[in-house]
Short mmCIF file of C-alpha atoms and ligand atoms in Angstrom, two decimals:
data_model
loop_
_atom_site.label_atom_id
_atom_site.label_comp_id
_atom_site.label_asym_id
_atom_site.label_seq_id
_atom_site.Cartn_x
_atom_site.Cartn_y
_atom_site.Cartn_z
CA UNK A 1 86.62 47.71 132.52
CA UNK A 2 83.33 48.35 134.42
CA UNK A 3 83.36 52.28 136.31
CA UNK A 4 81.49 51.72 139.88
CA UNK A 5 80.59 54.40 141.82
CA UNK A 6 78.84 52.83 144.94
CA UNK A 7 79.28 50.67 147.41
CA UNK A 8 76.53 48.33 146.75
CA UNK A 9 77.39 47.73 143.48
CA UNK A 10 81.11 46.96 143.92
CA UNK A 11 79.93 44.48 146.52
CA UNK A 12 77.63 42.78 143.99
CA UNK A 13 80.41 42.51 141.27
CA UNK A 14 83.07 41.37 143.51
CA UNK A 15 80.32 38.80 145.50
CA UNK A 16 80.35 37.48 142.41
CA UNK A 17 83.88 37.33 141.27
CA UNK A 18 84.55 36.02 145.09
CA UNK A 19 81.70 32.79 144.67
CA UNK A 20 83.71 31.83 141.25
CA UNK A 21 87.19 31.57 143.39
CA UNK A 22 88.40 34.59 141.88
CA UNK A 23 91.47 35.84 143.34
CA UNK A 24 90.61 40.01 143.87
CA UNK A 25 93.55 42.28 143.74
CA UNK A 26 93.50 45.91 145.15
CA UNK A 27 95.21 49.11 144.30
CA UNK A 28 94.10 52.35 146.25
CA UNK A 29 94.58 55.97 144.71
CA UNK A 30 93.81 59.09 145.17
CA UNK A 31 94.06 59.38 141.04
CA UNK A 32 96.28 61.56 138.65
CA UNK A 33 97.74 58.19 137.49
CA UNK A 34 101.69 57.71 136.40
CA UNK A 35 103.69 55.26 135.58
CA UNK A 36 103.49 54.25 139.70
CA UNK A 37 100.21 53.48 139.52
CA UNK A 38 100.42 51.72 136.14
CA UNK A 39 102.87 49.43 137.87
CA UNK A 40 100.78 48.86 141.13
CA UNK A 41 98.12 47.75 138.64
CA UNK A 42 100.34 45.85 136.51
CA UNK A 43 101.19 43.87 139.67
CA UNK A 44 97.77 42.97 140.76
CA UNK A 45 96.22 42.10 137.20
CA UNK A 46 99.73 39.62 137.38
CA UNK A 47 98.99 37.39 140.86
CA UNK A 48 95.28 38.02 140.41
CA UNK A 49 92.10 37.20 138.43
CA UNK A 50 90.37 40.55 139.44
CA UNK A 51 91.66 44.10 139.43
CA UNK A 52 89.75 46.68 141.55
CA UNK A 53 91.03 50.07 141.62
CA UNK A 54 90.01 52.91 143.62
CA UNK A 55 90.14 56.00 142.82
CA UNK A 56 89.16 58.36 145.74
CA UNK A 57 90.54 61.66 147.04
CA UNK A 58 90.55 61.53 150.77
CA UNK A 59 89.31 64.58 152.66
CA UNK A 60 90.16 63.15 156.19
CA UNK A 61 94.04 62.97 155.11
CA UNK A 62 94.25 66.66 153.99
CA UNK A 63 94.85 69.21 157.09
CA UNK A 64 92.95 71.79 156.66
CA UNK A 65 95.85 73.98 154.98
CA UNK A 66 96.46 71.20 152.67
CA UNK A 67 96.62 70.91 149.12
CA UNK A 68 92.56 69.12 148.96
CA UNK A 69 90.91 71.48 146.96
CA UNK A 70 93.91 71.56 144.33
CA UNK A 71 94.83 67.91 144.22
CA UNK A 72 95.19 66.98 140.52
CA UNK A 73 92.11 65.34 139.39
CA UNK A 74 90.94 63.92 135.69
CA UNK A 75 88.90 60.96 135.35
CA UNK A 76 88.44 60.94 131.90
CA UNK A 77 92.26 60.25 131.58
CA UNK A 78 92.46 58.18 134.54
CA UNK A 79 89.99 55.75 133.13
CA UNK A 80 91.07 55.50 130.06
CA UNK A 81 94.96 54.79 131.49
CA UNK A 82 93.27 52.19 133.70
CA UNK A 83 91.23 50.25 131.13
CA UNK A 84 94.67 50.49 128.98
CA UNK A 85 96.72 48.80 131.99
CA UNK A 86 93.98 45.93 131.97
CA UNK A 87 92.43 46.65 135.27
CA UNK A 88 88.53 45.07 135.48
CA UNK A 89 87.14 47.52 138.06
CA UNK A 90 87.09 51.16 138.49
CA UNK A 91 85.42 52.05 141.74
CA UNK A 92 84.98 56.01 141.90
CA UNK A 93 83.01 56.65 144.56
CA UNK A 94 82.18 60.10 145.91
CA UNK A 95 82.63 61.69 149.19
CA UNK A 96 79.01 61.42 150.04
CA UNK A 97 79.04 57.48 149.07
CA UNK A 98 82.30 57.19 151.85
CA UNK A 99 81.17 59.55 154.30
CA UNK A 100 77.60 59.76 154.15
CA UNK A 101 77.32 60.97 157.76
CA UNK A 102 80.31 63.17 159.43
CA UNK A 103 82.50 60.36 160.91
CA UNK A 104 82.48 59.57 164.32
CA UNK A 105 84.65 56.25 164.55
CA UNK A 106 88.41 56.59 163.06
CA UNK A 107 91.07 53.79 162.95
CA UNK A 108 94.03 54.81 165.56
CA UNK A 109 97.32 55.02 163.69
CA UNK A 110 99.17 54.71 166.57
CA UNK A 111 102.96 55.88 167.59
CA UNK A 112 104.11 55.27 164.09
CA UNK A 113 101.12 57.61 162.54
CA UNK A 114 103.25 60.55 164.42
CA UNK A 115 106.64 60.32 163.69
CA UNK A 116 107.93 61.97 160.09
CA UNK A 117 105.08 63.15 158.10
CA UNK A 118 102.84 62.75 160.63
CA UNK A 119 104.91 65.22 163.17
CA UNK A 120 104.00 68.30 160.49
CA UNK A 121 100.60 66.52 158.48
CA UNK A 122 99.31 65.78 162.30
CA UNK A 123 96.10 63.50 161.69
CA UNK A 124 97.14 62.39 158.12
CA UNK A 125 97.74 59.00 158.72
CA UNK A 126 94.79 58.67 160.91
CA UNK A 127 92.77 59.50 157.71
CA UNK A 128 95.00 56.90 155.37
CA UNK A 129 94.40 53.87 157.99
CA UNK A 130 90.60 54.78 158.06
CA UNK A 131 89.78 55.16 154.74
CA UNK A 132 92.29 51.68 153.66
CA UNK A 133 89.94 50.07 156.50
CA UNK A 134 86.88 50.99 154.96
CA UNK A 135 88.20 50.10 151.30
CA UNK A 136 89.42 47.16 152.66
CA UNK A 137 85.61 46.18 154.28
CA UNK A 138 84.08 47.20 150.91
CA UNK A 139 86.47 44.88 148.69
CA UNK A 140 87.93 42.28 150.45
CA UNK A 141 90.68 41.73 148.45
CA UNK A 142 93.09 38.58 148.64
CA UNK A 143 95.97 40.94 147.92
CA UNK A 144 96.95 44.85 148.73
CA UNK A 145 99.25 46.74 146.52
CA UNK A 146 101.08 49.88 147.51
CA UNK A 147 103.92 51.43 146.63
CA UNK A 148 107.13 52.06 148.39
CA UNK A 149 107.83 55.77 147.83
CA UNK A 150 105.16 56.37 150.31
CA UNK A 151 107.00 54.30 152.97
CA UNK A 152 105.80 55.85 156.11
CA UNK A 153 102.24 54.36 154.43
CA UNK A 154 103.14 51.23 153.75
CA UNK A 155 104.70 50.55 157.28
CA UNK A 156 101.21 52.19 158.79
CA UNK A 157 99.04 50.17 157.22
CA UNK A 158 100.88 47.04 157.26
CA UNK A 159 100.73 47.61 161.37
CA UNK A 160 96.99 48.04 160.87
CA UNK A 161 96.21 44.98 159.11
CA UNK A 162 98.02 42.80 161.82
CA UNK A 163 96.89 44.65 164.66
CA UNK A 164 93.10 44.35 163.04
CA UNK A 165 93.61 41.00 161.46
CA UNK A 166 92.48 42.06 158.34
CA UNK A 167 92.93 38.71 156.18
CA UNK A 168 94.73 40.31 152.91
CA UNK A 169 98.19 40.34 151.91
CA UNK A 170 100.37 42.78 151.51
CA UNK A 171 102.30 43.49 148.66
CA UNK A 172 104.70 46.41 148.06
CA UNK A 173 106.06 47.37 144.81
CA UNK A 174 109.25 49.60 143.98
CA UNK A 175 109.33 53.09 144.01
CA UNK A 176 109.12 54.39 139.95
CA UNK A 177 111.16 57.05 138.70
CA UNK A 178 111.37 59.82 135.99
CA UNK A 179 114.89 59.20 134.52
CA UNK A 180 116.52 61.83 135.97
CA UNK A 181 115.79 59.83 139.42
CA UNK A 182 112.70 61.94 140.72
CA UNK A 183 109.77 59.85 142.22
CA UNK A 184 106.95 59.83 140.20
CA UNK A 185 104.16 61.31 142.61
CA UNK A 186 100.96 63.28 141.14
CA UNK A 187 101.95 66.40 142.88
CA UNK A 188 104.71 66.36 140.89
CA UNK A 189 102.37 68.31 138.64
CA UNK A 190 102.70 71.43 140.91
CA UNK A 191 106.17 71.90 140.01
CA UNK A 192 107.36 74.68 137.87
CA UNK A 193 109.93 73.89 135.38
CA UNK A 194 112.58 75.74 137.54
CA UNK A 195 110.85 73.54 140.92
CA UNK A 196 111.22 70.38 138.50
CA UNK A 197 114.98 70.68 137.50
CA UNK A 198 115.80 71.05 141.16
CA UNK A 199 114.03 67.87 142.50
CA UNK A 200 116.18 65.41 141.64
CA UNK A 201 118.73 66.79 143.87
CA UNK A 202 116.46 65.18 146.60
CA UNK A 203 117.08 61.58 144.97
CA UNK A 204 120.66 62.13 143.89
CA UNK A 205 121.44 62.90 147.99
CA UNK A 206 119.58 59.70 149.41
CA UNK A 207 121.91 57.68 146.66
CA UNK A 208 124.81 59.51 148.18
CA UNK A 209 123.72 58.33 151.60
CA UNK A 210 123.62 54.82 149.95
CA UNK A 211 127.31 55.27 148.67
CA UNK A 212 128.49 56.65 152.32
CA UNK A 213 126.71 53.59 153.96
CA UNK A 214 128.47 51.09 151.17
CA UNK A 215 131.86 52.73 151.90
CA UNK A 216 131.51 51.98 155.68
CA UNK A 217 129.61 55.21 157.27
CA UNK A 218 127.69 54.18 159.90
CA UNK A 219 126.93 57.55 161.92
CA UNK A 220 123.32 58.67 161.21
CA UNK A 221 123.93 62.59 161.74
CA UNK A 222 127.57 62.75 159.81
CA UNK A 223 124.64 60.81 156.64
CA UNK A 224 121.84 63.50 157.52
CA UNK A 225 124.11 66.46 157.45
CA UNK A 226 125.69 65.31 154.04
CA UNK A 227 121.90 64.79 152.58
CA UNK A 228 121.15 67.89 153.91
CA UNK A 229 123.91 69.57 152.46
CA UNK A 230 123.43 68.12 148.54
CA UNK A 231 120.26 69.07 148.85
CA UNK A 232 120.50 72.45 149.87
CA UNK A 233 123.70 73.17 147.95
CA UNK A 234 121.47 72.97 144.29
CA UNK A 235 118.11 74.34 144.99
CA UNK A 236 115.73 76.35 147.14
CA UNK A 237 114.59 73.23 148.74
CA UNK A 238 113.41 73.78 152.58
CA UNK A 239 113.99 70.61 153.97
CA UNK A 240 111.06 69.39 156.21
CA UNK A 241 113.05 66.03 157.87
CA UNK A 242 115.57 64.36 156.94
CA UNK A 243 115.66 60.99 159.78
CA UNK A 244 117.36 57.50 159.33
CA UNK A 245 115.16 55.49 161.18
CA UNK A 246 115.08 51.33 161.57
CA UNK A 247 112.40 50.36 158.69
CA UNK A 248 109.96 47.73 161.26
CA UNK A 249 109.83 50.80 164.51
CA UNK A 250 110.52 53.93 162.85
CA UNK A 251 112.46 54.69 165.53
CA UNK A 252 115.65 56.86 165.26
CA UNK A 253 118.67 55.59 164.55
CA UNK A 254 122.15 56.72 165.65
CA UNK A 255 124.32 54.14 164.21
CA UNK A 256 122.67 52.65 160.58
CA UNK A 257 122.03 48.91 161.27
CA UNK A 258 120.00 46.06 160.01
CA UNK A 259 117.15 47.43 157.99
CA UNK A 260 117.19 51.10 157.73
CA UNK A 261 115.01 53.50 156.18
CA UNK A 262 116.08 56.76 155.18
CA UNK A 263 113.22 59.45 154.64
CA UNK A 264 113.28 62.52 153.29
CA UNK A 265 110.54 65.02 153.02
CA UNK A 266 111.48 69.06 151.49
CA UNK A 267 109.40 71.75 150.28
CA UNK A 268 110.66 73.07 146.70
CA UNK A 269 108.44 76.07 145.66
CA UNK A 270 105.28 75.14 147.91
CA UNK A 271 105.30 71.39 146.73
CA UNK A 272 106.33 69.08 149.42
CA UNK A 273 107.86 66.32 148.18
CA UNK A 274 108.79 62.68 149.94
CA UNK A 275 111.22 60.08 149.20
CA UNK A 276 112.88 57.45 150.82
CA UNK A 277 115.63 54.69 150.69
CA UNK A 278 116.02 51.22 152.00
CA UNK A 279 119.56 50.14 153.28
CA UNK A 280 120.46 46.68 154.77
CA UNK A 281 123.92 46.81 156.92
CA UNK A 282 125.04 43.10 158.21
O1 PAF B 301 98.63 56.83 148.68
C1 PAF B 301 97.49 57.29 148.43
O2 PAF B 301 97.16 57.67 147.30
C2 PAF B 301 96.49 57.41 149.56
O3 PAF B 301 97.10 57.76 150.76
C3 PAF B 301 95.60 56.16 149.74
C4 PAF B 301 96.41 54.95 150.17
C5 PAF B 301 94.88 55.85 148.43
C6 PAF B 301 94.55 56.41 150.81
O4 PAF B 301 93.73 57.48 150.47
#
């Protein structure tokens, strides 16, 4: 596995990957890997004949009372669990090498970029659109691989690539879980062991809301209230949103129908934590 830190020289490497007909896939991260990002990886090095990984904490996605300065880093681990999972290229650049100059043109995230995490992280998504664009002009990959735990993300960028034609495909991958159902997530790290037993319950409500939609529920608030309810009932959770919304619009959904996403996003301790399911009602 070659470590690249700068643009120029991922573009030389992949220029000449690209004039052999390599297929490139590409995995963005902000690092801390898990088993999520293992699988991310797993998926590209499968379809494709190049991996490229970033690895890249964001500062235009924190708000400024956001967890930036404390985000989980350790590269020495990170690379090593990369080169382990097979992946050809890890491209660590710094924040000078992505924003050498402050920023003056940003990629619009549009309606969708507002609604559920981006009503409380107001500009977040603004800052995941802009820096995928910029990844995406540095790589050109054949493929994109993200995972489905950050849903809200995936639907965002997905709108971004065919609203600005960017020619890659992509591909999302399940959401990965510790065995007690939590969603693997690097700022799962935060937790204390008390915060850790009690995040599950976040999980074990959304597959409740899957049960009450199997048995016939179709009323959104009598689903919210019960999700609300497990949750709150076994920890100290405060719950941020808790919205069933239709998976293409994001827009709020009375009656669950068609392709429905249900989001959740809670504070336990001073972790927030997201997760989501996907339900498909005839
Ligand atoms: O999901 C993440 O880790 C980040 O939002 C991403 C897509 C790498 C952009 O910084």
């Amino acid at each position: 596995m070659r470590m690249i830190r700068t643009i120029k020289q991922l573009r030389r490497a992949l220029a000449t990957s690209r004039s052999k007909g390599k297929k490139i896939g590409f995995v963005p991260t902000m690092g801390y890997f898990h088993a999520g990002h293992i699988s991310l990886m797993k998926a590209s090095i499968k379809d494709n004949d190049v991996t490229v990984v970033s690895l890249f904490v964001n500062p235009i996605q924190f708000g400024p009372d956001e967890d930036l300065a404390k985000y989980p880093r350790d590269l020495k681990r990170d690379s090593r669990a990369a080169q382990a999972a097979g992946v050809d290229i890890l491209f660590v650049p710094s924040v000078d090498q992505m924003y050498p100059q402050p920023l003056l043109t940003y990629v619009d995230a549009g309606r969708m970029g507002d609604l559920l995490c981006g009503a409380t992280r107001p500009g977040h998504f603004r800052g995941v659109v802009t820096i995928v664009s910029k990844l995406l002009n540095i790589v050109h990959p054949n493929a994109l691989y993200l995972g489905q735990k950050d849903a809200q993300q995936v639907e965002v960028i997905k709108k971004m690539v065919r609203d600005l034609n960017f020619p890659v495909c992509v591909k999302v991958c399940p959401t990965t879980r510790e065995r007690d159902g939590l969603a693997m997530s690097s700022r799962n790290s935060y937790l204390s062991p008390t915060e850790r037993a009690q995040a599950p319950a976040i999980y074990k409500a959304l597959c409740h809301a899957r049960k009450m939609i199997a048995d016939g529920e179709r009323d959104a608030a009598k689903i919210n209230s019960q999700i609300k309810k497990l949750i709150s009932d076994g920890t100290n959770a405060s719950i941020v949103y808790i919205s069933c919304v239709g998976l293409d619009d994001f827009c709020i959904t009375r009656r669950i129908k068609g392709d429905a996403l249900i989001a959740v996003a809670a504070r336990i301790g001073s972790t927030r934590l997201i997760d989501n399911i996907v339900v498909k009602v005839k």
